[in-house]
XYZ file of C-alpha atoms in Angstrom:
341
model
C -23.583 15.611 15.101
C -21.810 13.346 17.567
C -18.036 13.438 18.022
C -15.562 11.622 20.265
C -13.731 14.504 21.960
C -10.207 13.668 23.134
C -8.979 15.174 26.421
C -6.401 12.513 27.215
C -6.052 8.783 26.611
C -8.227 8.009 29.628
C -10.786 10.740 28.935
C -12.620 10.646 25.598
C -16.149 12.022 25.710
C -19.077 11.638 23.350
C -20.145 15.219 22.654
C -22.339 17.177 20.251
C -21.056 19.640 17.651
C -22.814 21.416 14.779
C -22.486 19.694 11.408
C -19.789 21.732 9.610
C -20.852 24.202 6.924
C -18.948 23.756 3.675
C -17.613 26.289 1.207
C -18.200 26.349 -2.567
C -15.241 24.052 -3.309
C -15.456 21.828 -0.246
C -17.062 18.492 0.602
C -19.006 17.204 3.571
C -18.172 13.530 4.062
C -20.164 11.093 6.173
C -17.540 9.002 7.990
C -18.261 5.279 7.766
C -14.973 3.848 9.089
C -12.124 5.430 11.035
C -9.109 3.478 12.230
C -7.351 4.218 15.509
C -3.697 4.913 14.713
C -0.774 4.263 17.026
C -0.041 7.989 16.889
C -3.531 8.717 18.250
C -2.528 7.197 21.594
C 0.770 9.117 21.852
C -0.550 11.183 24.765
C 2.610 13.295 25.104
C 2.016 14.464 21.522
C -1.771 14.786 21.479
C -2.510 16.319 24.862
C -0.847 19.632 23.930
C -3.740 20.364 21.546
C -6.547 18.831 23.609
C -9.484 18.952 23.626
C -9.760 17.890 19.993
C -11.331 15.282 17.743
C -8.750 12.771 16.543
C -8.958 10.232 13.734
C -7.228 10.543 10.364
C -7.601 7.078 8.802
C -11.041 7.512 7.296
C -13.347 6.361 4.533
C -16.925 7.405 3.918
C -19.441 8.760 1.454
C -20.102 12.304 0.309
C -23.088 13.868 2.062
C -22.884 17.331 0.461
C -20.979 18.873 -2.448
C -19.860 22.503 -2.663
C -21.716 24.429 -5.366
C -18.594 25.033 -7.493
C -17.489 21.391 -7.612
C -18.453 19.403 -10.696
C -16.476 16.161 -10.311
C -18.214 14.889 -7.179
C -21.733 13.742 -6.355
C -23.553 12.969 -3.089
C -23.133 9.276 -2.379
C -19.675 8.982 -3.939
C -17.541 6.651 -1.806
C -14.189 8.187 -0.860
C -10.988 8.014 1.123
C -9.936 11.400 2.494
C -6.402 12.333 3.510
C -5.894 14.724 6.418
C -2.468 16.127 5.391
C -1.716 17.260 1.830
C 1.317 19.094 0.368
C 1.544 22.279 -1.697
C 3.386 20.511 -4.573
C 5.306 23.750 -5.228
C 7.938 24.269 -2.509
C 11.521 23.011 -2.713
C 10.665 20.033 -0.512
C 7.790 18.891 -2.725
C 9.778 19.455 -5.909
C 12.597 17.286 -4.535
C 10.221 14.477 -3.527
C 10.113 15.298 0.195
C 6.399 16.107 0.282
C 6.027 15.005 3.899
C 8.162 17.883 5.216
C 6.212 20.492 3.247
C 4.898 23.217 5.561
C 1.477 23.037 3.919
C 1.267 19.309 4.636
C 1.937 20.004 8.306
C -0.889 22.542 8.580
C -3.687 21.031 6.453
C -6.446 18.851 7.893
C -10.119 18.012 7.592
C -12.492 19.237 10.315
C -13.073 18.326 13.076
C -11.452 14.868 12.872
C -12.346 11.354 11.829
C -13.965 10.234 15.079
C -17.081 12.175 14.146
C -20.209 11.543 12.112
C -19.172 14.079 9.446
C -16.019 15.916 8.361
C -15.597 19.060 6.298
C -12.985 18.559 3.589
C -11.218 21.835 2.642
C -10.597 22.696 -1.014
C -6.913 21.736 -0.975
C -7.767 18.339 0.557
C -10.474 17.810 -2.058
C -7.958 18.518 -4.824
C -4.974 16.568 -3.490
C -6.188 14.165 -0.849
C -9.578 12.739 -1.819
C -9.676 9.436 -3.699
C -12.644 7.503 -5.013
C -13.091 4.076 -3.478
C -13.325 1.328 -6.102
C -16.577 -0.620 -5.869
C -14.623 -3.686 -4.746
C -13.133 -1.905 -1.706
C -15.137 -1.684 1.523
C -15.086 1.337 3.818
C -13.075 -0.665 6.347
C -10.498 -1.586 3.734
C -10.421 2.002 2.529
C -9.567 3.236 6.019
C -6.249 1.362 5.711
C -5.179 3.543 2.771
C -3.377 6.153 4.864
C -1.481 3.776 7.194
C -0.482 1.540 4.286
C 0.632 4.602 2.304
C 3.034 5.495 5.121
C 4.502 1.987 4.854
C 4.688 2.196 1.052
C 6.791 5.342 1.438
C 8.945 3.817 4.177
C 9.776 0.737 2.114
C 10.436 2.699 -1.058
C 12.799 5.095 0.695
C 14.646 2.176 2.280
C 15.570 0.812 -1.147
C 14.190 -2.611 -0.237
C 15.031 -5.230 -2.878
C 13.785 -8.740 -3.507
C 15.912 -11.336 -1.731
C 16.891 -9.113 1.177
C 16.494 -10.082 4.821
C 14.256 -7.943 7.025
C 14.049 -7.361 10.767
C 10.974 -5.531 12.078
C 10.956 -4.340 15.681
C 7.381 -4.031 16.922
C 4.423 -6.188 15.864
C 1.682 -3.589 16.108
C -0.286 -2.473 13.073
C 2.644 -0.643 11.450
C 4.921 -3.619 12.049
C 2.423 -6.042 10.503
C 1.855 -3.743 7.524
C 5.629 -3.630 7.002
C 5.670 -7.428 7.248
C 3.013 -7.736 4.551
C 4.729 -5.146 2.354
C 8.152 -6.778 2.752
C 6.673 -10.126 1.748
C 5.018 -8.529 -1.288
C 8.364 -6.986 -2.298
C 10.097 -10.370 -2.144
C 11.971 -10.448 1.157
C 13.853 -13.723 1.577
C 13.414 -13.865 5.343
C 11.436 -11.719 7.780
C 12.008 -11.655 11.536
C 9.752 -9.649 13.838
C 10.065 -8.768 17.533
C 7.648 -7.628 20.230
C 7.177 -7.690 23.997
C 3.768 -9.366 23.590
C 3.672 -13.100 22.951
C 0.133 -12.681 21.577
C 1.435 -10.196 19.017
C 4.250 -12.574 18.087
C 1.763 -15.377 17.464
C -0.232 -13.016 15.275
C 2.945 -12.101 13.377
C 3.549 -15.791 12.660
C 0.039 -16.097 11.259
C 0.682 -13.080 9.045
C 3.757 -14.718 7.555
C 6.805 -13.903 9.678
C 9.538 -16.527 9.213
C 10.772 -16.111 12.785
C 9.667 -14.165 15.844
C 11.702 -13.002 18.826
C 10.662 -11.720 22.222
C 12.015 -8.200 22.649
C 13.503 -9.119 26.046
C 15.845 -11.648 24.420
C 19.264 -10.973 22.890
C 17.763 -9.757 19.630
C 21.010 -8.751 17.846
C 22.718 -12.029 18.744
C 19.759 -14.171 17.745
C 19.276 -12.274 14.473
C 22.906 -12.887 13.521
C 22.512 -16.558 14.406
C 19.280 -16.948 12.429
C 20.584 -15.181 9.339
C 24.147 -16.494 9.412
C 25.467 -12.984 8.852
C 26.240 -9.824 10.793
C 22.604 -8.800 10.707
C 19.611 -7.983 8.527
C 19.788 -6.081 5.255
C 16.756 -4.026 6.209
C 15.897 -3.092 9.796
C 12.621 -1.271 10.466
C 11.891 0.140 13.922
C 8.117 0.213 14.448
C 8.191 0.604 18.227
C 8.758 3.826 20.141
C 10.558 1.994 22.962
C 14.208 3.030 23.356
C 15.474 -0.598 23.524
C 13.944 -1.247 20.090
C 16.045 1.533 18.551
C 19.207 0.217 20.185
C 18.480 -3.376 19.139
C 17.747 -2.247 15.605
C 21.034 -0.390 15.225
C 22.932 -3.382 16.603
C 21.132 -5.830 14.290
C 21.883 -4.348 10.860
C 24.331 -5.961 8.448
C 27.204 -4.149 6.774
C 25.837 -1.963 3.989
C 22.350 -2.314 5.440
C 19.629 0.194 6.196
C 17.869 1.080 9.444
C 14.539 2.881 9.069
C 13.104 4.646 12.102
C 9.382 4.421 11.352
C 8.432 5.077 14.976
C 9.792 7.737 17.311
C 10.576 7.791 21.037
C 9.270 10.401 23.461
C 11.016 13.805 23.212
C 12.734 13.345 26.580
C 14.142 9.920 25.646
C 17.330 10.458 23.616
C 18.822 7.498 21.759
C 22.565 7.047 22.374
C 24.287 6.443 19.051
C 27.771 4.948 18.802
C 28.847 6.340 15.440
C 32.221 4.612 15.754
C 30.569 1.189 15.485
C 28.616 2.236 12.392
C 31.399 4.158 10.652
C 33.020 1.251 8.816
C 29.769 -0.630 8.203
C 28.405 1.908 5.676
C 24.993 1.747 7.329
C 22.172 4.046 6.253
C 19.995 5.514 9.002
C 16.644 6.808 7.728
C 13.502 8.275 9.226
C 10.066 7.856 7.703
C 7.051 10.009 8.473
C 3.627 10.235 6.835
C 2.828 9.794 3.132
C 2.590 11.808 -0.084
C -0.301 11.773 -2.593
C 1.475 9.232 -4.805
C 1.929 6.894 -1.839
C -1.796 7.046 -1.110
C -2.708 6.141 -4.679
C -0.288 3.213 -4.605
C -1.647 2.016 -1.252
C -5.227 2.076 -2.508
C -4.137 0.207 -5.652
C -2.482 -2.494 -3.533
C -5.614 -2.887 -1.410
C -7.989 -2.906 -4.384
C -5.893 -5.478 -6.255
C -5.672 -7.774 -3.238
C -1.863 -7.573 -3.235
C -2.006 -6.403 0.381
C -4.843 -7.964 2.394
C -5.983 -5.801 5.304
C -9.254 -7.322 6.560
C -7.437 -9.936 8.636
C -5.821 -7.232 10.781
C -9.135 -5.908 12.120
C -9.714 -7.230 15.638
C -12.441 -4.850 16.853
C -15.256 -2.784 15.370
C -16.768 -0.260 17.771
C -19.505 2.381 17.591
C -18.535 6.023 18.093
C -19.748 5.977 21.707
C -17.123 3.327 22.516
C -14.101 5.236 21.208
C -12.752 5.379 24.766
C -12.810 1.579 24.909
C -10.985 1.491 21.583
C -8.168 3.594 23.006
C -7.984 1.349 26.066
C -7.680 -1.712 23.840
C -4.939 -0.036 21.793
C -3.002 0.885 24.920
C -3.321 -2.663 26.238
C -1.938 -4.170 23.031
C -1.904 -7.936 23.180
C -4.590 -9.443 20.973
C -5.855 -6.018 19.859
C -4.429 -4.997 16.500
C -6.583 -2.788 14.267
C -9.581 -1.124 15.859
C -12.153 0.445 13.560
C -14.554 3.090 14.855
C -17.901 3.190 13.035
C -19.209 6.748 13.562
C -22.644 6.045 12.076
C -23.345 3.452 14.785
């Protein structure tokens, strides 16, 4: 089978690998759509394990069923999750599935930018969902990224009527924008360094947009007529975005760090300024099985529309171009790789 082998962001090669053999309780899935995630282009994070096949936002159909499985049939349309928890450790039992050690070590093989993936037994049991007939493969590939946003917004305690500031208008920022609107935000402001991305954010329903080079905290206070936003969500890994976010939150508000900076870029934090404001600082990483089910429900019901975020569809041989488009940003938002083409 063909795979897109990652060596670095500027070096992704179309190579051949054997089609994986599956065990008695495993699945072989034919990948029909695989989204490029912002984390896929975090070279400092990915290059340590290179060469490898990336791609974890996938949807496809079952090509082969392990002999001991009775609930699945060849041709079944599915979404497959790469990371799944044990559901037994203290973290899972307390609702923190995403820090479960099992979740950090599970994956399908070799990766979504391939014609086929082998789905291990634990991923079949806890991370494989049937696609409703009304949901396309492309839409299904948004299940994992939307699930991460579902978890982020739930943990933030977002309530209807609150004001929201989102820093970063990439795919995670736009998904947060759509989710905040669905949850009843009274006003949503979004920032970015790209004017093209800001125009896109307006089309997706942002009430106001700000260029990241401007005085974001000052302008947010002016726009909202308060000391800041109730909910601040940092969806950019740039250090200035973290600083602007912390400075833009209202008293009693919440700042969610959905993105992360590079390891060698510490964020200076003035605790004294936050001390009397009773501000909550949260991090949000990945998604749990319940988040994935909720995300797929939102997509299937049309509550969260995802098709309008797709800007490019590329065959597997053009995965390198997809990464280049992601790195360039601008008018590129969601890039779908179609491994069967």
